[in-house]
Coordinates of C-alpha atoms and ligand atoms in Angstrom, one line a residue:
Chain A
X25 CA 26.9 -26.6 20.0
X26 CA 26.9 -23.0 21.7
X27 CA 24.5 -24.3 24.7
X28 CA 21.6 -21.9 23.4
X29 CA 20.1 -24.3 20.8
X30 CA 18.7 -27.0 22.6
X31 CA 14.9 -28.4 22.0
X32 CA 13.6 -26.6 18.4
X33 CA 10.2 -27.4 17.9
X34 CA 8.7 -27.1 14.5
X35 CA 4.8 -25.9 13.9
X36 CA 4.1 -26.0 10.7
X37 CA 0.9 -24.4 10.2
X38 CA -0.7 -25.4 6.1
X39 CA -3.2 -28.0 5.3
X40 CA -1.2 -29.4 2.7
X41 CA 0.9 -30.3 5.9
X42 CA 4.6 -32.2 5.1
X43 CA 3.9 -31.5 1.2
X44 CA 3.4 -27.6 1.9
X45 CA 6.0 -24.9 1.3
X46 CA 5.9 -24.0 4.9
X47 CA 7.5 -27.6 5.5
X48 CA 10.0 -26.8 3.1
X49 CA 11.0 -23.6 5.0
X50 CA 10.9 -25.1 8.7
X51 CA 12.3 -28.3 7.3
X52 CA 15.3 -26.5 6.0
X53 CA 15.9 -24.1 9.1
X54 CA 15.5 -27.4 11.3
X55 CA 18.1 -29.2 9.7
X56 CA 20.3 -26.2 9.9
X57 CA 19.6 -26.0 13.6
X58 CA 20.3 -29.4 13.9
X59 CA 24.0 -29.2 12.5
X60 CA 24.5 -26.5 15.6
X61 CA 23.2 -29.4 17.9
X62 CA 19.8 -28.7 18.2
X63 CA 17.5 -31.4 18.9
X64 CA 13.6 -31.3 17.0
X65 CA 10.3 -31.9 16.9
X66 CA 7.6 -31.1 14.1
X67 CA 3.9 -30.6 14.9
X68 CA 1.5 -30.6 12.5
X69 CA -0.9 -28.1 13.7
X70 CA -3.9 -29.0 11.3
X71 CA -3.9 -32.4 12.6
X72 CA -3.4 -31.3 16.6
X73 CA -5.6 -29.1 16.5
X74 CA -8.6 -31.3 15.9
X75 CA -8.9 -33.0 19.0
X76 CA -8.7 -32.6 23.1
X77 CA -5.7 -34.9 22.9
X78 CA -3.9 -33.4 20.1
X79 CA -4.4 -30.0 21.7
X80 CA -2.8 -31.4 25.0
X81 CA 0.0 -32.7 22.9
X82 CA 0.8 -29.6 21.5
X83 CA 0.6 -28.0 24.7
X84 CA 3.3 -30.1 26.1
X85 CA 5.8 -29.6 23.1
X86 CA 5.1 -26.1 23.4
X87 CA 6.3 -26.3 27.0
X88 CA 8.9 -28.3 26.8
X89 CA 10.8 -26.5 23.8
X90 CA 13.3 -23.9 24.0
X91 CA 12.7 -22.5 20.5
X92 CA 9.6 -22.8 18.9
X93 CA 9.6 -22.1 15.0
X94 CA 6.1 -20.8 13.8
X95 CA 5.6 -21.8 9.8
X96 CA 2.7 -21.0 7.5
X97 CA 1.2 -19.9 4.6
X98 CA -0.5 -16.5 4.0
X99 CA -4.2 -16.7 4.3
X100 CA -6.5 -13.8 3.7
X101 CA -3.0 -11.2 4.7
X102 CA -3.2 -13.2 7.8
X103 CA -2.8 -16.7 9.5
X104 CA -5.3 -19.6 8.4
X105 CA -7.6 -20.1 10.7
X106 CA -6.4 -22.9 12.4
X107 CA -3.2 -21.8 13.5
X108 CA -4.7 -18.3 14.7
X109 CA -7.0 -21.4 16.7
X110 CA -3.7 -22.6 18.1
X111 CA -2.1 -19.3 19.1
X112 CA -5.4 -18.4 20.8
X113 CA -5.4 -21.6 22.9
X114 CA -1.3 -21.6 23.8
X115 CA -1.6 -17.5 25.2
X116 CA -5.3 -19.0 27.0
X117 CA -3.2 -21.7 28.9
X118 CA 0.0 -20.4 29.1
X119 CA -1.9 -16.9 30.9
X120 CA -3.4 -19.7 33.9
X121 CA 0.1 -21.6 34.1
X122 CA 3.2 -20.5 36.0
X123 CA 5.5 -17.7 34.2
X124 CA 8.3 -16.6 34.0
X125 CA 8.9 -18.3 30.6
X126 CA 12.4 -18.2 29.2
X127 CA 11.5 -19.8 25.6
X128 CA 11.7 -18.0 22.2
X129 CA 9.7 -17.9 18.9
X130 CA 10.5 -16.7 15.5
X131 CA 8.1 -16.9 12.4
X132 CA 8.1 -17.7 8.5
X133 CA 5.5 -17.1 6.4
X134 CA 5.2 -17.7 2.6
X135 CA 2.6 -16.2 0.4
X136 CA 1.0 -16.9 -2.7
X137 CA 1.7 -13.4 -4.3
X138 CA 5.3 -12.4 -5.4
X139 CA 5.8 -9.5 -3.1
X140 CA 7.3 -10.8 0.6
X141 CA 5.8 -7.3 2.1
X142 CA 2.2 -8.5 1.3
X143 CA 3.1 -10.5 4.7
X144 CA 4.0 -7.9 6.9
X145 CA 0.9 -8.2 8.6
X146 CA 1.3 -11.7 9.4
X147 CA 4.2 -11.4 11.0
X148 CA 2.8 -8.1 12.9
X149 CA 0.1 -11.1 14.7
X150 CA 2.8 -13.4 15.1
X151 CA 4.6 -10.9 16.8
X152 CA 2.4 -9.7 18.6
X153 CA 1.5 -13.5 19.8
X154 CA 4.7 -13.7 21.5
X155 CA 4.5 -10.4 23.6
X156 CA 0.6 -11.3 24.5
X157 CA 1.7 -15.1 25.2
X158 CA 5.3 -14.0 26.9
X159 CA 7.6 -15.4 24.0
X160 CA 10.9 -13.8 23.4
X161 CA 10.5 -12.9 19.6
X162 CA 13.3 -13.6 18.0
X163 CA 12.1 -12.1 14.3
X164 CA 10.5 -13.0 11.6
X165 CA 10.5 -13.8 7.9
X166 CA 8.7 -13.5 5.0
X167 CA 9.7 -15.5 1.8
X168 CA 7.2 -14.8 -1.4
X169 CA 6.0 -16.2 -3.9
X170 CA 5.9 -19.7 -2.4
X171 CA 4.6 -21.6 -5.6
X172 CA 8.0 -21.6 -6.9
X173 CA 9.0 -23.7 -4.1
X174 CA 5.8 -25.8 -3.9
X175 CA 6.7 -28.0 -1.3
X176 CA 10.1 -29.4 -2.6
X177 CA 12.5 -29.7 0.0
X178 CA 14.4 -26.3 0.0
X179 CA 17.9 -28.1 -0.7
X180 CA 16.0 -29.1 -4.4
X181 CA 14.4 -26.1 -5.5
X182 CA 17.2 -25.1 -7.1
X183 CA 18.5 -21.3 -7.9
X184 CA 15.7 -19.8 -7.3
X185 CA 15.5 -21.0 -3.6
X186 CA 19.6 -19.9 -2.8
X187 CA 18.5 -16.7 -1.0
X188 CA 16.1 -18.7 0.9
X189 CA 18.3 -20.9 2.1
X190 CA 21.2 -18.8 2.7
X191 CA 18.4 -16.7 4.6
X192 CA 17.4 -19.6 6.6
X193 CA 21.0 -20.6 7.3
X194 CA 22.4 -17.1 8.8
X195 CA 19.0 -17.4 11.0
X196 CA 20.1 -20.4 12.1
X197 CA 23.6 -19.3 13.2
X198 CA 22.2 -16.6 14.8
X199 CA 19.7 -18.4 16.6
X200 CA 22.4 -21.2 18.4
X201 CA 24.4 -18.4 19.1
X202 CA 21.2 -16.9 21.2
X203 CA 20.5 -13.6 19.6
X204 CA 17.9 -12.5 16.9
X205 CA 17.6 -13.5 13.2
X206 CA 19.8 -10.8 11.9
X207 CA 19.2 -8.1 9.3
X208 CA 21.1 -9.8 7.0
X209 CA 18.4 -12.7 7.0
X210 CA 15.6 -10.5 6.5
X211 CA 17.0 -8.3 3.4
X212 CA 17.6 -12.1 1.7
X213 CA 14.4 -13.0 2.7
X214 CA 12.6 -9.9 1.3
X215 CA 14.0 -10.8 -2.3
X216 CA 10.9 -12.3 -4.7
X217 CA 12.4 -15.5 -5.1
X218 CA 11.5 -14.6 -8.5
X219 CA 10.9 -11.2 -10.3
X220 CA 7.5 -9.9 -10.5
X221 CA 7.0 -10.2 -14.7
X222 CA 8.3 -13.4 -14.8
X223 CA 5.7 -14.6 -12.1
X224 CA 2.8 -13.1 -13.9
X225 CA 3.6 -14.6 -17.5
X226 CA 4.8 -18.2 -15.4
X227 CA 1.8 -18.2 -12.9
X228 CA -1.1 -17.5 -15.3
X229 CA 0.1 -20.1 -17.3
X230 CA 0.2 -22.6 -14.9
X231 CA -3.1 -22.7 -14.4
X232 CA -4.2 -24.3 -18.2
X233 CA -2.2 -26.7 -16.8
X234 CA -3.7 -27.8 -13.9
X235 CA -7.4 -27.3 -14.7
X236 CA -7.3 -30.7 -16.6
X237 CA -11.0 -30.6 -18.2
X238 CA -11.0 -28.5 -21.2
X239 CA -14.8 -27.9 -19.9
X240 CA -13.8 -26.3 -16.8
X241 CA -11.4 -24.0 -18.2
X242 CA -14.1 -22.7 -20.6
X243 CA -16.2 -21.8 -17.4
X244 CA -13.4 -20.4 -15.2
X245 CA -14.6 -16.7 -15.2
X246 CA -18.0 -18.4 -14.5
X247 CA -20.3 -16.5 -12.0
X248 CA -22.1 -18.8 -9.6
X249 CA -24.3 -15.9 -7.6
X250 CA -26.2 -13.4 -8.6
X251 CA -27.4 -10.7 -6.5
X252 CA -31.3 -10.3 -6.5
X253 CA -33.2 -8.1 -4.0
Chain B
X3 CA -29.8 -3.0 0.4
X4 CA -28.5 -6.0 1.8
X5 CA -26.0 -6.5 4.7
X6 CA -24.6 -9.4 5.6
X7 CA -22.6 -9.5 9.6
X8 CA -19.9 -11.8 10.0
X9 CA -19.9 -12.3 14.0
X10 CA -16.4 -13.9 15.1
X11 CA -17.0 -13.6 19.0
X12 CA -16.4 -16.0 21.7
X13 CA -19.2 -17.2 24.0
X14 CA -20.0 -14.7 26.9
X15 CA -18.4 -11.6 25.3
X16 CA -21.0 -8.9 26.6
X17 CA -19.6 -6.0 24.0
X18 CA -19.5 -8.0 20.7
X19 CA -23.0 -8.9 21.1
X20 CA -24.2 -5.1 22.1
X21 CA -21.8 -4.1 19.3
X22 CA -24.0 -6.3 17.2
X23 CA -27.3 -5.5 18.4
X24 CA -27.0 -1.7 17.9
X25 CA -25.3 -2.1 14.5
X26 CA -28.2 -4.3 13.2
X27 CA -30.7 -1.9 14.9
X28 CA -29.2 0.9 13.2
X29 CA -29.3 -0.9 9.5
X30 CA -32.8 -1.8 9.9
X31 CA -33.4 1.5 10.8
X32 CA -32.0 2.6 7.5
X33 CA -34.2 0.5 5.5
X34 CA -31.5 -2.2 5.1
X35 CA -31.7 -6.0 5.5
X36 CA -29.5 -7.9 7.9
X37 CA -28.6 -11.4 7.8
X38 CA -25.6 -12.1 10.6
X39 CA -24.4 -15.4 11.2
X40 CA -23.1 -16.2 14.4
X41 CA -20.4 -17.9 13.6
X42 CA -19.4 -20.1 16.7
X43 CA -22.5 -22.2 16.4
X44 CA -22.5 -22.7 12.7
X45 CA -20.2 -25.6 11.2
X46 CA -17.5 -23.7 9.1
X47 CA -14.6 -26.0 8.8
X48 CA -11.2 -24.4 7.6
X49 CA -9.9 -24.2 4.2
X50 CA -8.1 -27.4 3.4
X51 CA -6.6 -25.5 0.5
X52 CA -7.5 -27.6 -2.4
X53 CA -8.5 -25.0 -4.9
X54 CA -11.3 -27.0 -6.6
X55 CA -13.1 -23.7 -6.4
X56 CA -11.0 -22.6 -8.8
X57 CA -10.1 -25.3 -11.3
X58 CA -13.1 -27.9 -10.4
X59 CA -16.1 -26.2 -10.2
X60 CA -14.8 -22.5 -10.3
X61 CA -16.4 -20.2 -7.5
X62 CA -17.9 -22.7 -5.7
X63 CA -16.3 -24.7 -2.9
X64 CA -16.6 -28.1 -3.0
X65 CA -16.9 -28.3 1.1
X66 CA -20.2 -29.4 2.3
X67 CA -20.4 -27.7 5.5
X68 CA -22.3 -24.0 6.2
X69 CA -18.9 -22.5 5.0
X70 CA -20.1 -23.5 1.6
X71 CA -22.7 -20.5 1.0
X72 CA -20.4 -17.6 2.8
X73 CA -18.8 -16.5 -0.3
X74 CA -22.3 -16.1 -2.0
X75 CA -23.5 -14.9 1.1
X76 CA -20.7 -12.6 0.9
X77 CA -21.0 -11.5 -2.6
X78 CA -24.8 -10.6 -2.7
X79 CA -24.4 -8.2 -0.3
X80 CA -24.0 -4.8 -0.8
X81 CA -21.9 -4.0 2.4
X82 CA -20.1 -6.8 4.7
X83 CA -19.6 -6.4 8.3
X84 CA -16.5 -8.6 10.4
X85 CA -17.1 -8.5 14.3
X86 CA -14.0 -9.9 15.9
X87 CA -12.5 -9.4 18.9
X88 CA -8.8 -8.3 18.1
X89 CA -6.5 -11.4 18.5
X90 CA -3.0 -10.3 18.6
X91 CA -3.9 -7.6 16.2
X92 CA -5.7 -9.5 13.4
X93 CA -9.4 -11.9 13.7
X94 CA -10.5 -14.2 15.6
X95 CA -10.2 -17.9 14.7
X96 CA -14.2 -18.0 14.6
X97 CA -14.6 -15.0 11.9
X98 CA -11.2 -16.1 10.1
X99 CA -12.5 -19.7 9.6
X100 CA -15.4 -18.2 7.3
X101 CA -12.8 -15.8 5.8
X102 CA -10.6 -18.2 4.7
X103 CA -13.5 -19.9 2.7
X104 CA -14.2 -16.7 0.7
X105 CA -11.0 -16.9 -2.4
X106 CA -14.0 -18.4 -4.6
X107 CA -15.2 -15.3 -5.1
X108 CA -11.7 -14.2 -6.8
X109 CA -10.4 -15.8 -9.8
X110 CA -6.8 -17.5 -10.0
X111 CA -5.1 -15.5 -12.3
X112 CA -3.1 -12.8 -11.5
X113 CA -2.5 -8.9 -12.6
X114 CA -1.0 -5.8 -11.1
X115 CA -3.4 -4.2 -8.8
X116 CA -2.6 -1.0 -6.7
X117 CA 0.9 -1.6 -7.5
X118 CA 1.1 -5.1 -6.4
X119 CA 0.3 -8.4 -7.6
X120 CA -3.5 -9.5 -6.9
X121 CA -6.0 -12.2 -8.2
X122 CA -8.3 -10.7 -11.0
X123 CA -11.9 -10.3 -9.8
X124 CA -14.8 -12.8 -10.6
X125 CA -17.5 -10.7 -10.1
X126 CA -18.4 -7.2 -11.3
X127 CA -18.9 -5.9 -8.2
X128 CA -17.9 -6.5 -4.4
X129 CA -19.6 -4.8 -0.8
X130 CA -18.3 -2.2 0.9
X131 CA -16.4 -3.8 3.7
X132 CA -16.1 -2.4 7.1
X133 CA -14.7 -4.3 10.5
X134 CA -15.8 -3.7 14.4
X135 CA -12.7 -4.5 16.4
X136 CA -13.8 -5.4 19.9
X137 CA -10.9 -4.9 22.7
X138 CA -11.6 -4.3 26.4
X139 CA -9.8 -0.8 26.4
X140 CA -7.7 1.1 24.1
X141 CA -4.4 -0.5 22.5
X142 CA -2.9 1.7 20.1
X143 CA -0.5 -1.2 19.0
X144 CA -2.8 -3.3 17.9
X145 CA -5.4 -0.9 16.9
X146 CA -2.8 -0.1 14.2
X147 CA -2.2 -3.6 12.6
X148 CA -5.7 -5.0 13.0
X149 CA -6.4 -1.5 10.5
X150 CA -3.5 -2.7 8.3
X151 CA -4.9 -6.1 8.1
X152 CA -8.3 -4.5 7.2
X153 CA -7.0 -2.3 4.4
X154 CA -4.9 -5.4 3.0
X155 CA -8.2 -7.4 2.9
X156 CA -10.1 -4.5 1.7
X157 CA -7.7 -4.4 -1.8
X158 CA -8.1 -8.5 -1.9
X159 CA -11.5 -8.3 -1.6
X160 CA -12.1 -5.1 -4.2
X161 CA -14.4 -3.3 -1.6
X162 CA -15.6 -0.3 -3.4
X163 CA -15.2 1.5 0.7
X164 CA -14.1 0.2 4.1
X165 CA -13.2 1.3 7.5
X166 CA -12.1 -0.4 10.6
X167 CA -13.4 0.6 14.2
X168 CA -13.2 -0.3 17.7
X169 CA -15.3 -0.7 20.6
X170 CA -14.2 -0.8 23.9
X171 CA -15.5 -3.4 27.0
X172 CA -15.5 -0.4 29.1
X173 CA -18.0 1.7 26.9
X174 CA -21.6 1.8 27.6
X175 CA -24.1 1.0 25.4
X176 CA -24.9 4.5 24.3
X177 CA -21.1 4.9 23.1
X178 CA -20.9 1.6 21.3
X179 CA -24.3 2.8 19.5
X180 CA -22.1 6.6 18.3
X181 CA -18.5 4.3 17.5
X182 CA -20.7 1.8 15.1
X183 CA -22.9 4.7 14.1
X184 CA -19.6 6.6 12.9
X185 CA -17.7 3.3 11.4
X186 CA -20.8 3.1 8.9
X187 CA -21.0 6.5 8.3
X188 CA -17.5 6.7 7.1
X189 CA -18.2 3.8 3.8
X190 CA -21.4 6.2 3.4
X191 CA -23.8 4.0 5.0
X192 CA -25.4 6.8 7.1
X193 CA -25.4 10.1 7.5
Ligands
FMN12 C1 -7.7 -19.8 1.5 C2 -6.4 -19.2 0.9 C3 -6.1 -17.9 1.1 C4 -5.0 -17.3 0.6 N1 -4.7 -16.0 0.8 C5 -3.6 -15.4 0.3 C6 -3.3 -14.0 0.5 O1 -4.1 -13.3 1.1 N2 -2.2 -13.6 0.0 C7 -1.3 -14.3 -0.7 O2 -0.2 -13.8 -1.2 N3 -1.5 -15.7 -0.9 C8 -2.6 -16.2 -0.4 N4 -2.8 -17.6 -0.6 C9 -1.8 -18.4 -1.3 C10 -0.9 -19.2 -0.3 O3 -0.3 -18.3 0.7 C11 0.2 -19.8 -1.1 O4 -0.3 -20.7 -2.0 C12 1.3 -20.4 -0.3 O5 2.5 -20.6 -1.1 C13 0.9 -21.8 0.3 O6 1.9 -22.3 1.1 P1 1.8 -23.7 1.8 O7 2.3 -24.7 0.7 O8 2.8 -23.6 2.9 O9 0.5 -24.0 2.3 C14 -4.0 -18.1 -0.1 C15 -4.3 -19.5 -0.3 C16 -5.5 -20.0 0.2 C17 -5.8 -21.5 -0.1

């Protein structure tokens, strides 16, 4: 314990919530920060976000955390909604409370395509988040394509996940020593977990299998508008 | 021609709604047809991400909220409009919540689009997309990533032309009329 890791609190932003691929991520980096002495907290923000008392809630673990760890899936090349909901209402209260803050933030996103640049975007808002909202931002990553994960804990998925997880663990280290996630981290991170043929042949695939009515998957070009004027 | 607004602002915010009324004014004006949904007082719940609008029932979504018809809403227009405040560069969580309802209107599989991997399209053909950015003075640092994020979404959503724009809370209603008058001009929309 370095005395810079103390309260990490986890906010993992997917609606598939402990079974998503951001919990795999977080959970992973949380453990890590836990073997440096860290002590954490998960939120899920889907669930806190749909009530008065959930929202105080997650105020309160927002203020009482030294580190907070953003984590979430690409939606539309941006947040999903409910987290950008969440970001909205922390930089709200935080701008009517009493500064100066001394807490720091770093993001991961994962994204449905194979390219981790399609989330550079994402991270841009998060980023931006923390200078609007007074966070020290302590860097980002972007890990792509998350279906290869698919919500199996990191330490389980395998070879394809090892530059994940050596990502997430030099981000760790870095963190309890109290500087940024390093370069090193990012150029990991910004390696398709897999490459970009075998994710098209794999991924299209995939989907005969889960469309499990050999009705539907006659109709899955199917066009249910039609423009009329 | 049909246009469909997608109004993400906040309660009270003077310069989205003039930024609304003077774009709707000026489509009308064109011979166009508006429909804009304000989207803080319709119930659009998020995405819970189960994909049955792809291997259920594919292209519709099986919520049954008013988040339901955006993506035909969406797609039977020949030119979409976002109106968002910029929130830390990207949309506001009321015009995101009816994005994030709209991947019905893509299929799941993927191909190489632009260099990158996309979903293939559903539908023949997509509006033009263009976004209003609403800030209360000039940020170039944002400026810059909510027209990233606009491009990005622009490829996802196969728009055949977009732009992004800004109006300013300091600008008069005369100005806000020329910035929206010169955001549609760029897709072609006026002259
Ligand atoms: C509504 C919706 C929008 C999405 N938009 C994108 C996108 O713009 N780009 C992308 O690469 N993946 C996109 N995805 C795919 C997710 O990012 C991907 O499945 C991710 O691995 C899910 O992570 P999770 O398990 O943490 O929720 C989208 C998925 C949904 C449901």
């Amino acid at each position: 314990m370095t005395g810079h890791l103390q309260r990490v609190l986890l906010l993992i932003g997917s609606p598939r919530g402990s079974q998503s691929t951001s919990a795999s991520l977080g959970s992973y980096l949380l453990s890590e920060m836990e073997k440096q002495g860290a002590e954490t907290g998960v939120i899920n923000l889907y669930q806190y976000m749909k009530s008065d008392v959930g929202r105080n809630d997650l105020m309160d673990a927002v203020n009482q955390a030294d580190i907070l760890v953003f984590v979430s899936p690409l939606y539309i090349d941006c947040l999903p909604a409910p987290v950008i909901a969440a970001l909205e209402m922390i930089r709200d209260r935080r701008m009517v409370a009493q500064p100066p803050w001394r807490q720091r933030l770093i993001a991961l996103v994962n994204s449905g395509f194979p390219e981790p640049e399609q989330n550079t975007t994402a991270l841009a808002i998060y980023k931006q988040f923390a200078k609007e909202a007074e966070f020290g931002w302590a860097g980002g990553l972007a890990f792509a394509p998350g279906a290869v994960i698919n919500g199996k804990p990191l330490g389980d998925a395998g070879f394809v996940a090892r530059n994940a997880r050596k990502s997430l663990e030099i981000a760790a280290g870095a963190l309890a020593r109290g500087g940024p996630v390093p370069s090193g981290a990012v150029k990991l991170a910004d390696k398709p977990l897999v490459p970009i043929w075998m994710f098209l042949l794999n991924a299209n695939r995939s989907w005969k299998h889960q469309v499990k009515d050999p009705a539907v998957w006659k109709e899955m070009e199917k066009r249910p508008f039609r423009k009329t004027n | 021609m049909r246009a469909v607004v997608l109004d993400g602002s906040r309660q009270g915010d003077q310069t989205s709604r003039t930024a609304r009324e003077v774009l709707e004014e000026q489509l009308k004006e064109n011979g166009w047809k508006v429909r804009s949904l304000l989207l803080r007082d319709m119930d659009i719940r998020p995405c819970d991400g189960c994909l049955r609008c792809w291997i259920k029932h594919p292209g519709l979504c099986s919520g049954t909220d008013q988040g339901r018809m955006i993506p035909g809403l969406y797609i039977t227009s020949d030119l979409a409009v976002f109106l968002s405040p910029v929130t830390f560069g990207g949309y506001s969580y009321q015009l995101k919540k009816a994005l994030d309802r709209m991947i019905p209107n893509v299929l799941p599989f993927f191909e190489k689009f632009k260099g990158e991997i996309h979903h293939r399209k559903r539908y023949d053909a997509y509006p033009k997309l263009i976004a209003i950015g609403v800030l209360q003075k000039p940020v170039q640092s944002v400026e810059m990533i909510f027209r990233a994020l606009v491009d990005r979404n622009a490829i996802n959503f196969y728009a055949p032309a977009h732009a992004a724009g800004f109006v300013y809370g300091t600008e008069d209603r005369d100005t806000i009329r020329l910035g929206v008058r010169t955001i549609l001009s760029r897709v072609g929309v006026m002259a």
